[in-house]
CSV table of C-alpha atoms in Angstrom, one decimal:
chain,number,residue,atom,x,y,z
A,299,LEU,CA,0.7,20.5,-3.1
A,300,ARG,CA,4.4,19.8,-3.5
A,301,ASN,CA,6.9,20.1,-6.3
A,302,ASP,CA,9.1,17.2,-5.3
A,303,ALA,CA,6.7,14.3,-6.1
A,304,SER,CA,8.4,11.2,-7.4
A,305,PRO,CA,8.9,11.6,-11.2
A,306,ALA,CA,9.5,7.8,-11.5
A,307,ARG,CA,5.9,7.2,-10.4
A,308,GLY,CA,4.6,9.9,-12.7
A,309,TRP,CA,6.2,8.1,-15.8
A,310,THR,CA,4.9,4.8,-14.4
A,311,ALA,CA,1.4,6.0,-14.5
A,312,LEU,CA,1.4,7.9,-17.7
A,313,PRO,CA,1.5,5.0,-20.1
A,314,LEU,CA,-1.0,3.1,-18.0
A,315,LEU,CA,-3.4,6.0,-18.2
A,316,CYS,CA,-2.9,6.3,-21.8
A,317,ALA,CA,-4.8,3.2,-22.3
A,318,GLY,CA,-8.0,5.3,-22.2
A,319,PRO,CA,-8.7,5.6,-25.9
A,320,LEU,CA,-8.1,1.7,-26.3
A,321,LEU,CA,-10.5,1.2,-23.5
A,322,ALA,CA,-13.2,3.3,-25.2
A,323,LEU,CA,-12.6,1.5,-28.5
A,324,ALA,CA,-12.9,-2.0,-26.8
A,325,ILE,CA,-16.2,-0.9,-25.0
A,326,ALA,CA,-17.7,0.5,-28.2
A,327,HIS,CA,-16.8,-2.7,-30.2
A,328,ASP,CA,-17.6,-5.0,-27.3
A,329,HIS,CA,-14.2,-6.5,-27.1
A,330,ASP,CA,-14.2,-8.3,-23.6
A,331,ARG,CA,-10.6,-9.2,-23.4
A,332,LEU,CA,-9.3,-5.7,-24.7
A,333,THR,CA,-11.9,-4.1,-22.2
A,334,TRP,CA,-10.5,-5.9,-19.3
A,335,ILE,CA,-6.8,-5.4,-20.2
A,336,THR,CA,-7.1,-1.8,-20.8
A,337,ALA,CA,-9.5,-1.3,-17.8
A,338,ALA,CA,-6.8,-3.1,-15.6
A,339,ALA,CA,-4.1,-0.5,-17.0
A,340,GLU,CA,-6.3,2.5,-16.4
A,341,THR,CA,-6.9,1.3,-12.8
A,342,ALA,CA,-3.3,0.6,-12.1
A,343,GLY,CA,-2.4,4.0,-13.4
A,344,PHE,CA,-5.1,5.6,-11.2
A,345,VAL,CA,-3.8,3.8,-8.0
A,346,VAL,CA,-0.4,5.0,-8.7
A,347,VAL,CA,-1.6,8.7,-9.1
A,348,ALA,CA,-4.1,8.3,-6.2
A,349,TRP,CA,-1.5,6.9,-3.8
A,350,GLU,CA,0.9,9.9,-4.6
A,351,ILE,CA,-2.0,12.4,-4.1
A,352,VAL,CA,-3.1,11.0,-0.9
A,353,ALA,CA,0.5,10.7,0.5
A,354,LEU,CA,1.1,14.3,-0.4
A,355,VAL,CA,-2.2,15.5,1.3
A,356,VAL,CA,-1.4,13.6,4.4
A,357,ARG,CA,2.1,14.8,4.7
A,358,ALA,CA,1.3,18.4,3.7
A,359,PRO,CA,2.0,21.0,6.7
A,360,HIS,CA,-1.3,21.6,8.4
A,361,ASP,CA,-0.2,25.1,9.5
A,362,ARG,CA,0.2,26.4,5.9
A,363,MET,CA,-2.2,27.5,3.1
A,364,LEU,CA,-2.3,25.0,0.2
A,365,LEU,CA,-3.3,25.4,-3.5
A,366,ALA,CA,-6.4,23.3,-2.9
A,367,SER,CA,-8.3,22.1,0.2
A,368,ARG,CA,-7.1,18.6,1.5
A,369,LEU,CA,-10.7,17.4,1.9
A,370,GLY,CA,-11.5,18.5,-1.7
A,371,ILE,CA,-8.5,16.7,-3.2
A,372,LEU,CA,-9.4,13.5,-1.1
A,373,LEU,CA,-13.2,13.6,-2.0
A,374,SER,CA,-12.3,14.0,-5.7
A,375,THR,CA,-10.0,11.0,-5.6
A,376,PHE,CA,-12.5,9.0,-3.7
A,377,ASN,CA,-15.3,9.9,-6.3
A,378,ALA,CA,-13.0,9.0,-9.1
A,379,ALA,CA,-12.3,5.6,-7.6
A,380,ALA,CA,-16.1,5.0,-7.1
A,381,ALA,CA,-16.6,6.0,-10.9
A,382,LEU,CA,-14.0,3.4,-11.8
A,383,ALA,CA,-15.6,0.7,-9.6
A,384,VAL,CA,-19.1,1.4,-11.1
A,385,GLY,CA,-17.6,1.3,-14.7
A,386,ALA,CA,-15.9,-2.1,-14.0
A,387,ALA,CA,-19.3,-3.4,-12.6
A,388,LEU,CA,-21.1,-2.1,-15.7
A,389,ALA,CA,-18.6,-3.8,-17.9
A,390,ASP,CA,-19.0,-7.1,-16.2
A,391,ARG,CA,-22.8,-7.0,-16.1
A,392,GLY,CA,-23.4,-5.7,-19.6
A,393,PHE,CA,-26.9,-4.6,-20.1
A,394,ARG,CA,-28.2,-6.5,-16.9
A,395,PRO,CA,-29.2,-4.6,-13.8
A,396,LEU,CA,-26.4,-3.7,-11.4
A,397,LEU,CA,-27.4,-4.5,-7.8
A,398,GLY,CA,-31.1,-4.2,-9.0
A,399,ILE,CA,-30.4,-0.8,-10.7
A,400,PRO,CA,-31.4,-0.7,-14.3
A,401,HIS,CA,-28.6,-0.3,-16.9
A,402,ASP,CA,-29.5,3.2,-17.9
A,403,ARG,CA,-29.6,4.5,-14.3
A,404,ALA,CA,-26.4,2.7,-13.5
A,405,ILE,CA,-24.6,4.5,-16.4
A,406,GLY,CA,-26.0,7.8,-15.0
A,407,ILE,CA,-24.4,7.0,-11.6
A,408,HIS,CA,-21.1,6.1,-13.3
A,409,LEU,CA,-21.1,9.4,-15.5
A,410,ASN,CA,-22.1,11.7,-12.7
A,411,LEU,CA,-19.4,10.2,-10.3
A,412,ALA,CA,-16.9,10.9,-12.9
A,413,VAL,CA,-18.0,14.2,-14.4
A,414,LEU,CA,-19.3,16.0,-11.2
A,415,GLY,CA,-17.5,13.9,-8.4
A,416,TRP,CA,-14.1,13.9,-9.9
A,417,LEU,CA,-13.7,16.6,-12.7
A,418,THR,CA,-16.0,19.3,-11.5
A,419,LEU,CA,-15.2,19.0,-7.9
A,420,LEU,CA,-11.4,19.1,-8.8
A,421,ILE,CA,-12.0,22.1,-10.8
A,422,VAL,CA,-13.7,23.8,-8.0
A,423,THR,CA,-11.2,22.8,-5.4
A,424,VAL,CA,-8.2,23.9,-7.4
A,425,GLY,CA,-9.7,26.9,-9.1
A,426,ARG,CA,-10.7,28.7,-5.9
A,427,THR,CA,-7.1,29.6,-5.4
A,428,LEU,CA,-5.3,29.0,-8.6
A,429,THR,CA,-7.5,31.0,-10.9
A,430,PRO,CA,-7.0,34.3,-8.9
A,431,MET,CA,-3.4,33.5,-8.5
A,432,LEU,CA,-2.7,33.1,-12.2
A,433,SER,CA,-4.8,36.1,-13.1
A,434,LEU,CA,-3.2,38.4,-10.6
A,435,ALA,CA,-6.6,39.1,-8.9
A,436,PRO,CA,-7.4,39.3,-5.1
A,437,ALA,CA,-7.4,35.9,-3.6
A,438,ALA,CA,-10.6,34.3,-2.4
A,439,PRO,CA,-11.3,34.9,1.2
A,440,ARG,CA,-9.9,32.1,3.5
A,441,ARG,CA,-12.5,29.5,4.9
A,442,ARG,CA,-12.8,27.5,8.1
A,443,LEU,CA,-14.4,24.7,6.0
A,444,PRO,CA,-14.5,23.9,2.3
A,445,LEU,CA,-18.2,24.5,2.1
A,446,GLU,CA,-18.5,24.4,-1.8
A,447,GLU,CA,-16.7,21.1,-2.0
A,448,LEU,CA,-18.8,19.6,0.9
A,449,VAL,CA,-22.1,20.8,-0.6
A,450,LEU,CA,-21.2,19.6,-4.2
A,451,THR,CA,-20.1,16.1,-2.8
A,452,GLY,CA,-23.3,15.9,-0.5
A,453,GLY,CA,-25.4,16.8,-3.5
A,454,LEU,CA,-23.7,14.3,-5.8
A,455,TRP,CA,-24.2,11.4,-3.4
A,456,ILE,CA,-28.0,12.4,-2.8
A,457,LEU,CA,-28.3,12.5,-6.5
A,458,VAL,CA,-26.5,9.1,-7.0
A,459,ALA,CA,-29.0,7.7,-4.2
A,460,GLY,CA,-31.9,9.0,-6.1
A,461,LEU,CA,-30.7,7.4,-9.4
A,462,ALA,CA,-30.1,4.1,-7.6
A,463,LEU,CA,-33.6,4.2,-6.0
A,464,GLY,CA,-35.3,5.5,-9.2
A,465,ALA,CA,-36.7,8.4,-6.8
A,466,ARG,CA,-37.1,11.9,-8.3
A,467,ALA,CA,-37.2,13.9,-5.1
A,468,PRO,CA,-33.6,13.2,-4.0
A,469,MET,CA,-32.4,13.4,-7.6
A,470,ILE,CA,-33.8,17.0,-7.7
A,471,VAL,CA,-32.4,18.0,-4.2
A,472,GLY,CA,-29.0,16.5,-5.0
A,473,ALA,CA,-28.8,18.3,-8.5
A,474,LEU,CA,-29.9,21.7,-6.9
A,475,LEU,CA,-27.2,21.4,-4.2
A,476,VAL,CA,-24.6,20.7,-7.0
A,477,VAL,CA,-25.7,23.5,-9.2
A,478,GLY,CA,-25.7,25.8,-6.0
A,479,ALA,CA,-22.0,25.0,-5.3
A,480,ILE,CA,-21.2,25.6,-8.8
A,481,VAL,CA,-22.9,28.9,-8.9
A,482,VAL,CA,-21.0,30.0,-5.9
A,483,PHE,CA,-17.8,29.1,-7.8
A,484,ALA,CA,-19.1,30.8,-11.0
A,485,VAL,CA,-19.8,34.1,-9.0
A,486,MET,CA,-16.2,34.0,-7.6
A,487,THR,CA,-14.9,33.5,-11.2
A,488,ALA,CA,-17.0,36.4,-12.4
A,489,ARG,CA,-15.6,38.6,-9.7
A,490,ILE,CA,-12.1,37.6,-10.7
A,491,GLY,CA,-12.9,38.4,-14.4
A,492,ARG,CA,-13.9,42.0,-13.3
A,493,ARG,CA,-11.1,42.7,-11.0
A,494,HIS,CA,-8.0,40.7,-12.7
A,495,ARG,CA,-5.1,43.0,-13.4
A,496,MET,CA,-3.8,41.7,-16.6
A,497,GLU,CA,-4.2,43.0,-20.0
A,498,GLY,CA,-6.9,40.8,-21.6
A,499,LEU,CA,-8.1,37.5,-20.1
A,500,GLU,CA,-5.2,35.2,-19.0
A,501,GLY,CA,-5.3,31.7,-20.3
A,502,PRO,CA,-6.5,29.8,-17.0
A,503,LEU,CA,-9.2,32.5,-16.4
A,504,THR,CA,-10.4,32.0,-19.9
A,505,HIS,CA,-10.5,28.3,-19.5
A,506,VAL,CA,-12.6,28.5,-16.2
A,507,VAL,CA,-15.0,31.0,-17.6
A,508,THR,CA,-15.6,28.9,-20.8
A,509,GLY,CA,-15.9,25.8,-18.7
A,510,MET,CA,-18.7,27.6,-16.5
A,511,PHE,CA,-20.6,28.3,-19.8
A,512,PHE,CA,-20.6,24.6,-20.7
A,513,LEU,CA,-21.4,23.6,-17.0
A,514,GLY,CA,-24.4,26.0,-17.1
A,515,GLN,CA,-25.7,24.4,-20.4
A,516,ALA,CA,-25.4,21.0,-18.8
A,517,ALA,CA,-27.0,22.2,-15.6
A,518,ILE,CA,-30.1,23.7,-17.3
A,519,LEU,CA,-30.6,20.4,-19.4
A,520,GLY,CA,-30.1,18.1,-16.5
A,521,ILE,CA,-32.5,20.1,-14.3
A,522,GLY,CA,-34.9,20.2,-17.1
A,523,MET,CA,-34.9,16.4,-17.4
A,524,LEU,CA,-35.4,15.9,-13.8
A,525,PHE,CA,-38.5,18.3,-13.8
A,526,GLY,CA,-40.2,16.4,-16.8
A,527,LEU,CA,-38.2,17.1,-20.0
A,528,ASP,CA,-38.1,13.7,-21.9
A,529,ALA,CA,-34.6,12.1,-21.1
A,530,SER,CA,-34.0,10.9,-24.6
A,531,PRO,CA,-30.7,9.5,-25.7
A,532,ALA,CA,-29.9,12.6,-27.6
A,533,ARG,CA,-30.5,14.8,-24.6
A,534,LEU,CA,-28.6,12.6,-22.3
A,535,THR,CA,-25.6,12.7,-24.8
A,536,ALA,CA,-25.9,16.5,-24.9
A,537,TYR,CA,-25.9,16.6,-21.0
A,538,VAL,CA,-22.7,14.5,-20.8
């Protein structure tokens, strides 16, 4: 978005965000005090980064093309915040239901907000412009609306609503919308792979193509479980 973001804020956020491995360790070993200390550090680091991102998006010139859609970046940041909030609530509630939602489905909401709503949406948002640019391939056509980002986000929240209600129909509809948005991005990535003008696959394109392979595996497994395949702990772990 801009190359003059405050380096001081970046160095402030980095050590806070590095509390992640300690947070995972604290959760794994059920250390309540360490969990909340490291979670607070992670949240503070996220707030610093999110503030900078939102400020950059708001201040970015509206008459110029950016490396990523403003709306996609804002939606990704919002979903990351939602994932953090649900994670904090899960840590507070333990194995008890969260607002009437059973523990296993609440974990599903937390994970899908993070993996689909934050990471996958961010890859789709940035990759649409950055992948062809770094591969010296023709740029993706300009759009009036970031449809892939909107469809992915809408599908995600329909999926989340289905998980919250324990209703399979909205889970299936939401999952299919998410998969559809990812397929559109995968088709664009395949086009870049065929038309890139560099010798061999350049690093970023290799990264995206490999990521599409893993996303495809997760999509097949996730859709299979929605359509009746037993959602065993091993399959859920493989999905994640």
